[in-house]
CSV table of C-alpha atoms in Angstrom, one decimal:
chain,number,residue,atom,x,y,z
A,1,MET,CA,-9.4,106.0,76.4
A,2,LYS,CA,-6.4,107.7,74.8
A,3,THR,CA,-7.0,110.1,71.8
A,4,VAL,CA,-4.1,109.0,69.7
A,5,THR,CA,-2.0,105.8,69.0
A,6,VAL,CA,1.6,106.2,67.9
A,7,ILE,CA,2.5,103.2,65.8
A,8,LEU,CA,6.1,102.1,65.3
A,9,PRO,CA,7.2,99.2,63.1
A,10,VAL,CA,10.6,98.0,64.0
A,11,TYR,CA,13.0,95.8,62.0
A,12,ASN,CA,16.6,95.6,63.1
A,13,GLY,CA,16.5,99.1,64.2
A,14,ALA,CA,18.5,98.9,67.5
A,15,GLU,CA,21.1,101.5,66.4
A,16,PHE,CA,18.7,104.5,66.5
A,17,LEU,CA,15.8,103.1,68.4
A,18,ALA,CA,16.5,104.7,71.8
A,19,GLU,CA,16.9,108.2,70.4
A,20,MET,CA,13.7,107.8,68.5
A,21,MET,CA,11.7,106.4,71.4
A,22,ASP,CA,12.9,109.2,73.7
A,23,SER,CA,11.6,111.7,71.3
A,24,VAL,CA,8.1,110.1,71.3
A,25,LEU,CA,7.9,109.5,75.0
A,26,GLY,CA,9.0,113.1,75.6
A,27,GLN,CA,6.2,114.7,73.7
A,28,THR,CA,4.4,117.7,75.4
A,29,TYR,CA,1.1,115.9,74.5
A,30,SER,CA,1.4,112.9,76.7
A,31,GLU,CA,-2.0,111.2,76.4
A,32,PHE,CA,-1.2,108.5,73.8
A,33,ASP,CA,-0.7,104.8,73.4
A,34,PHE,CA,2.7,103.8,71.9
A,35,LEU,CA,2.1,100.6,69.8
A,36,ILE,CA,5.4,99.0,68.8
A,37,ILE,CA,5.5,95.9,66.6
A,38,ASN,CA,8.8,94.1,66.3
A,39,ASP,CA,8.8,92.7,62.7
A,40,ALA,CA,10.9,89.5,63.6
A,41,SER,CA,14.1,91.5,64.1
A,42,THR,CA,17.3,89.6,64.4
A,43,ASP,CA,19.3,92.2,66.2
A,44,ASN,CA,18.9,93.5,69.8
A,45,SER,CA,15.9,95.7,69.0
A,46,GLU,CA,13.8,93.8,71.5
A,47,GLU,CA,16.3,94.4,74.3
A,48,VAL,CA,16.2,98.2,73.6
A,49,ILE,CA,12.4,98.3,73.6
A,50,LEU,CA,12.0,96.2,76.8
A,51,SER,CA,14.4,98.5,78.6
A,52,TYR,CA,11.6,101.1,78.6
A,53,LYS,CA,9.0,100.7,81.4
A,54,ASP,CA,6.6,103.4,80.3
A,55,PRO,CA,3.0,102.2,80.7
A,56,ARG,CA,2.0,103.8,77.4
A,57,ILE,CA,4.1,101.2,75.5
A,58,LYS,CA,2.2,98.3,74.0
A,59,TYR,CA,4.7,95.8,72.6
A,60,LEU,CA,4.0,93.0,70.1
A,61,VAL,CA,6.2,90.7,68.0
A,62,ASN,CA,5.5,89.3,64.6
A,63,GLU,CA,6.1,85.6,64.3
A,64,LYS,CA,7.4,86.2,60.8
A,65,ASN,CA,8.6,89.2,59.0
A,66,LEU,CA,5.6,91.1,57.4
A,67,GLY,CA,7.7,93.8,55.8
A,68,SER,CA,7.5,97.6,55.5
A,69,ILE,CA,3.8,97.6,54.5
A,70,GLY,CA,2.4,94.5,56.3
A,71,THR,CA,3.5,95.6,59.7
A,72,PRO,CA,2.1,99.1,59.6
A,73,LEU,CA,-1.1,97.7,58.2
A,74,ARG,CA,-1.3,95.3,61.2
A,75,ALA,CA,-0.7,98.2,63.6
A,76,MET,CA,-3.2,100.5,62.0
A,77,ASP,CA,-5.9,97.8,62.0
A,78,MET,CA,-5.4,97.3,65.8
A,79,CYS,CA,-5.8,101.0,66.6
A,80,GLU,CA,-9.1,102.1,68.3
A,81,THR,CA,-8.2,105.7,69.0
A,82,GLU,CA,-9.5,108.8,67.2
A,83,TYR,CA,-6.1,109.5,65.7
A,84,ILE,CA,-3.2,107.3,64.4
A,85,ALA,CA,0.3,108.8,64.2
A,86,ARG,CA,3.2,107.1,62.3
A,87,ILE,CA,6.9,107.2,63.1
A,88,ASP,CA,9.8,105.2,61.7
A,89,GLN,CA,12.6,103.6,63.8
A,90,ASP,CA,15.3,106.0,62.8
A,91,ASP,CA,13.6,109.4,62.9
A,92,ILE,CA,13.1,112.0,65.7
A,93,TRP,CA,10.1,114.1,66.7
A,94,LYS,CA,10.4,117.6,68.0
A,95,PRO,CA,8.7,117.8,71.5
A,96,THR,CA,5.6,119.7,70.4
A,97,LYS,CA,4.9,117.7,67.3
A,98,LEU,CA,1.9,115.7,68.5
A,99,GLU,CA,0.5,118.6,70.4
A,100,LYS,CA,0.4,120.9,67.4
A,101,GLN,CA,-1.0,118.2,65.1
A,102,ILE,CA,-3.8,117.2,67.4
A,103,ALA,CA,-4.7,120.9,67.8
A,104,ILE,CA,-5.0,121.2,64.0
A,105,MET,CA,-7.1,118.0,63.7
A,106,ASP,CA,-9.4,118.9,66.5
A,107,ALA,CA,-10.0,122.4,65.0
A,108,ARG,CA,-10.5,121.2,61.4
A,109,PRO,CA,-12.7,118.1,61.3
A,110,GLN,CA,-12.5,118.2,57.4
A,111,VAL,CA,-8.8,117.3,57.6
A,112,GLY,CA,-8.2,113.6,57.7
A,113,LEU,CA,-4.4,113.6,57.2
A,114,CYS,CA,-1.9,116.0,58.6
A,115,GLY,CA,1.9,116.2,58.1
A,116,THR,CA,4.7,118.6,58.9
A,117,SER,CA,7.8,120.0,57.3
A,118,ILE,CA,11.1,118.2,58.1
A,119,GLU,CA,14.8,118.6,58.8
A,120,LEU,CA,17.2,116.1,57.1
A,121,PHE,CA,20.1,114.9,59.1
A,122,GLY,CA,22.8,112.2,58.9
A,123,ASP,CA,24.3,111.5,55.5
A,124,LYS,CA,22.4,114.4,54.0
A,125,GLU,CA,21.4,117.7,55.7
A,126,GLY,CA,18.8,120.4,54.9
A,127,VAL,CA,15.2,121.5,55.5
A,128,ARG,CA,12.2,120.6,53.4
A,129,MET,CA,9.3,122.9,53.6
A,130,PHE,CA,6.3,121.2,52.0
A,131,PRO,CA,3.1,122.6,50.4
A,132,VAL,CA,0.6,123.4,53.1
A,133,SER,CA,-3.0,123.5,52.0
A,134,ASN,CA,-5.0,120.8,50.3
A,135,GLU,CA,-5.0,122.5,46.9
A,136,GLU,CA,-1.2,123.3,47.1
A,137,LEU,CA,-0.6,119.7,47.9
A,138,LYS,CA,-2.6,118.6,44.9
A,139,ALA,CA,-0.3,120.7,42.7
A,140,GLY,CA,2.8,119.5,44.6
A,141,PHE,CA,1.9,115.9,44.0
A,142,LEU,CA,2.2,116.4,40.3
A,143,PHE,CA,6.0,116.7,40.9
A,144,GLY,CA,6.6,114.2,43.7
A,145,CYS,CA,5.8,113.1,47.2
A,146,CYS,CA,5.4,116.2,49.4
A,147,MET,CA,4.4,114.7,52.7
A,148,SER,CA,6.9,113.0,55.0
A,149,HIS,CA,5.9,109.5,56.3
A,150,PRO,CA,7.2,109.9,59.9
A,151,SER,CA,5.4,113.2,60.2
A,152,VAL,CA,1.8,112.1,59.4
A,153,ILE,CA,-1.2,111.7,61.7
A,154,PHE,CA,-4.5,110.1,60.4
A,155,ARG,CA,-8.1,110.5,61.5
A,156,LYS,CA,-9.1,106.9,62.2
A,157,SER,CA,-12.8,107.4,61.1
A,158,PHE,CA,-11.7,108.7,57.7
A,159,LEU,CA,-9.6,105.5,57.2
A,160,VAL,CA,-12.4,103.3,58.2
A,161,ASN,CA,-15.0,105.1,56.1
A,162,SER,CA,-12.8,105.2,53.0
A,163,GLY,CA,-11.3,101.7,53.3
A,164,LEU,CA,-7.9,103.1,52.4
A,165,ARG,CA,-4.8,101.1,53.1
A,166,TYR,CA,-1.2,101.1,52.0
A,167,ASN,CA,-1.0,99.3,48.6
A,168,PRO,CA,1.8,96.7,48.4
A,169,ASP,CA,1.8,97.0,44.6
A,170,TYR,CA,3.4,100.4,45.1
A,171,ARG,CA,6.2,99.3,47.5
A,172,LEU,CA,9.0,102.0,47.8
A,173,ALA,CA,6.4,104.7,47.0
A,174,ASP,CA,3.4,103.3,48.9
A,175,ASP,CA,3.2,106.4,51.0
A,176,TYR,CA,3.1,108.7,48.0
A,177,LYS,CA,0.3,106.5,46.5
A,178,MET,CA,-1.5,106.6,49.9
A,179,TRP,CA,-1.4,110.4,50.1
A,180,ILE,CA,-2.9,111.0,46.6
A,181,ASP,CA,-5.6,108.4,47.3
A,182,CYS,CA,-6.4,110.3,50.5
A,183,LEU,CA,-7.2,113.4,48.4
A,184,GLU,CA,-10.2,111.6,47.0
A,185,HIS,CA,-11.8,111.2,50.4
A,186,THR,CA,-10.6,113.9,52.7
A,187,GLN,CA,-8.6,117.2,53.0
A,188,ILE,CA,-5.0,117.0,53.8
A,189,TYR,CA,-2.7,119.6,55.4
A,190,ASN,CA,1.0,120.1,56.2
A,191,ILE,CA,1.9,122.3,59.2
A,192,PRO,CA,4.5,124.7,57.8
A,193,GLU,CA,7.0,124.1,60.6
A,194,VAL,CA,9.8,121.6,61.1
A,195,LEU,CA,8.6,119.2,63.7
A,196,VAL,CA,10.4,116.0,62.5
A,197,LYS,CA,14.1,115.2,62.0
A,198,TYR,CA,14.3,112.7,59.1
A,199,ARG,CA,17.5,110.6,59.3
A,200,GLN,CA,19.4,109.9,56.1
A,201,HIS,CA,21.5,106.7,55.9
A,202,GLU,CA,22.3,103.9,53.5
A,203,SER,CA,20.3,101.2,55.2
A,204,GLN,CA,16.9,103.0,55.0
A,205,ILE,CA,14.3,101.8,52.4
A,206,CYS,CA,14.5,105.0,50.4
A,207,SER,CA,18.4,104.9,50.2
A,208,PRO,CA,20.3,105.4,46.9
A,209,LEU,CA,20.5,101.6,46.6
A,210,ASN,CA,16.8,101.5,45.9
A,211,ALA,CA,16.6,104.8,44.0
A,212,GLU,CA,16.1,103.3,40.5
A,213,LYS,CA,13.3,100.9,41.6
A,214,GLN,CA,11.7,103.7,43.6
A,215,LEU,CA,11.7,106.0,40.7
A,216,VAL,CA,9.7,103.6,38.6
A,217,VAL,CA,7.0,103.4,41.2
A,218,LYS,CA,7.0,107.2,41.9
A,219,ASN,CA,6.5,107.8,38.1
A,220,ARG,CA,3.4,105.6,38.2
A,221,VAL,CA,2.0,107.8,40.9
A,222,ARG,CA,2.9,111.0,39.1
A,223,LEU,CA,1.1,109.7,36.0
A,224,GLU,CA,-2.0,108.9,38.1
A,225,MET,CA,-2.0,112.5,39.4
A,226,LEU,CA,-1.7,113.7,35.8
A,227,GLU,CA,-4.7,111.6,34.8
A,228,ARG,CA,-6.8,113.1,37.6
A,229,ILE,CA,-6.3,116.5,35.9
A,230,ASN,CA,-7.3,115.1,32.5
A,231,LYS,CA,-7.4,111.6,31.0
A,232,ASN,CA,-6.5,112.8,27.5
A,233,PHE,CA,-2.8,113.3,27.8
A,234,THR,CA,-0.8,111.7,25.0
A,235,GLN,CA,2.1,109.3,25.6
A,236,VAL,CA,4.5,111.9,24.4
A,237,GLU,CA,3.1,114.4,26.9
A,238,LYS,CA,3.3,111.9,29.7
A,239,ASP,CA,6.9,111.0,28.9
A,240,PHE,CA,7.9,114.7,28.8
A,241,HIS,CA,6.2,115.3,32.2
A,242,ILE,CA,8.0,112.4,34.1
A,243,ASN,CA,11.3,112.4,32.2
A,244,SER,CA,12.0,116.1,31.8
A,245,PHE,CA,9.6,118.4,33.6
A,246,VAL,CA,9.5,116.9,37.1
A,247,ASP,CA,13.3,116.5,37.1
A,248,SER,CA,13.8,120.2,36.3
A,249,LYS,CA,15.8,119.3,33.2
A,250,ILE,CA,16.5,122.8,31.8
A,251,GLU,CA,19.8,122.9,29.9
A,252,SER,CA,19.0,125.9,27.6
A,253,VAL,CA,16.7,128.8,27.0
A,254,SER,CA,14.9,126.5,24.6
A,255,ASP,CA,14.2,124.0,27.4
A,256,TYR,CA,12.9,126.9,29.5
A,257,LYS,CA,10.5,127.8,26.8
A,258,GLN,CA,9.3,124.2,26.6
A,259,PHE,CA,8.7,124.2,30.4
A,260,VAL,CA,6.6,127.4,30.0
A,261,THR,CA,4.6,125.8,27.2
A,262,TRP,CA,4.1,122.6,29.2
A,263,SER,CA,2.8,124.7,32.1
A,264,GLU,CA,0.3,126.3,29.8
A,265,VAL,CA,-0.8,122.8,28.6
A,266,LEU,CA,-1.3,121.7,32.2
A,267,LEU,CA,-3.3,124.7,33.0
A,268,GLN,CA,-5.6,124.2,30.0
A,269,LYS,CA,-5.9,120.4,30.6
A,270,ASN,CA,-6.8,121.1,34.2
A,271,LYS,CA,-9.5,123.6,33.1
A,272,ASP,CA,-10.9,121.2,30.4
A,273,GLY,CA,-11.0,118.4,32.9
A,274,GLY,CA,-13.1,120.3,35.4
A,275,SER,CA,-10.4,122.1,37.4
A,276,TYR,CA,-9.3,119.2,39.7
A,277,ILE,CA,-6.8,121.7,41.1
A,278,GLN,CA,-7.9,125.3,41.7
A,279,PRO,CA,-6.5,127.1,38.6
A,280,ASP,CA,-5.0,130.1,40.4
A,281,ILE,CA,-3.1,127.8,42.8
A,282,LEU,CA,-1.9,125.5,40.0
A,283,LYS,CA,-0.7,128.5,38.0
A,284,LYS,CA,1.2,129.9,41.0
A,285,GLU,CA,2.8,126.5,41.8
A,286,LEU,CA,3.8,125.9,38.1
A,287,PHE,CA,5.3,129.4,37.8
A,288,ALA,CA,7.4,128.9,40.9
A,289,PHE,CA,8.6,125.4,39.8
A,290,VAL,CA,9.6,126.7,36.4
A,291,GLN,CA,11.4,129.7,37.9
A,292,ILE,CA,13.3,127.5,40.3
A,293,SER,CA,14.3,125.0,37.6
A,294,TYR,CA,15.5,127.9,35.4
A,295,LYS,CA,17.5,129.4,38.2
A,296,ILE,CA,19.2,126.1,38.8
A,297,TYR,CA,20.2,126.0,35.2
A,298,LEU,CA,21.5,129.6,35.3
A,299,ILE,CA,23.6,129.0,38.4
A,300,LYS,CA,25.2,125.9,36.9
A,301,LYS,CA,26.0,127.7,33.7
A,302,TYR,CA,27.2,131.1,35.0
A,303,PHE,CA,28.0,130.9,38.7
A,304,ASP,CA,30.9,128.7,39.6
A,305,GLU,CA,31.3,131.4,42.3
A,306,LEU,CA,29.0,134.1,43.4
A,307,ASN,CA,31.1,137.1,42.6
A,308,LEU,CA,31.2,140.2,40.3
A,309,LYS,CA,32.9,138.4,37.5
A,310,SER,CA,30.2,135.7,37.3
A,311,LEU,CA,27.5,138.4,37.6
A,312,LEU,CA,28.9,140.3,34.6
A,313,ARG,CA,29.0,137.1,32.5
A,314,TYR,CA,25.4,136.5,33.5
A,315,LEU,CA,24.2,140.1,32.8
A,316,PHE,CA,25.7,140.1,29.3
A,317,SER,CA,24.1,136.8,28.4
A,318,PHE,CA,20.7,138.4,28.6
A,319,GLU,CA,19.3,135.1,29.9
A,320,TRP,CA,18.3,136.9,33.0
A,321,LYS,CA,15.3,138.2,31.1
A,322,ASN,CA,13.5,135.0,31.8
A,323,LEU,CA,14.0,135.0,35.5
A,324,SER,CA,11.7,136.9,37.8
A,325,LEU,CA,12.8,140.3,39.3
A,326,LYS,CA,12.8,138.9,42.8
A,327,ARG,CA,15.1,136.0,42.0
A,328,ASN,CA,17.4,138.2,39.9
A,329,VAL,CA,17.8,140.7,42.8
A,330,ARG,CA,18.6,137.8,45.2
A,331,LEU,CA,21.4,136.6,42.8
A,332,ILE,CA,22.8,140.2,42.5
A,333,ILE,CA,22.8,140.6,46.3
A,334,LYS,CA,24.7,137.4,46.8
A,335,CYS,CA,27.3,138.3,44.1
A,336,ILE,CA,28.1,141.7,45.6
A,337,ASN,CA,27.9,140.4,49.2
A,338,LEU,CA,25.2,142.8,50.3
A,339,LYS,CA,23.6,141.9,53.7
């Protein structure tokens, strides 16, 4: 019996399907089943899938479209292996992705969910390095979703024992909801290495076309994380958290001071509520977030270009006093082009 099942829901995914399938079938860890469920596609996805003759592929077709939650749920319920890995039809795995994740899961039985950092490509490019440890992820989830769906691998026994499933009431942020619910039953972990290439394009579920609807659901999950720290936040505090703080909306030194004050409130509420997040880690993560938010504000205000003229304007503003020494030094180095 194989150790892991890779599940792939497909709906009209022919354009990128072959590249994705090649990345899965080319993994250095080769002992897996590859369960592909065609969710009543109307394009030539089936033709692409059937062109592969690899015996690890198990192919099924839904009689009717079950959607982005129904099809993965069907696939996960069918899995009988120790681990379940998830990939989407338009993304790409690096060759050692499965090998490294299974090594982590085998060595750490307390971990029921493991992800990785990702590289964005396509319409948008960049690298996203996510929080790594269980406690860092708890703090990170206060701000947003910091695990990538096509990177995750589950421990099947944890899913069975907890009864956790994707919740259709949280569509467009059902993964974010799933991750924070996992925190209540197991430890989670992100490998601090880019092992997944995450494609950006207009037809994906999390495209800009769905951004407004997705934000509503994401904010529900953010507030649930807030309530796990402490159930006694006021509505004004909740509004500030989701409408200003998590969006890094610093537009003045006064805003910066509000962010510092709110960080202190979060630390105290966490303590009063029984320290849901380890206080030292929460303090570290909040400080880093406020510093990054403040730096974004400073760059927008003073640095149209990173040169000596901009640096002098910045230095005479005295707003640099609120930025850490390390971040100030980095700005100075960039402005005077030191290597």
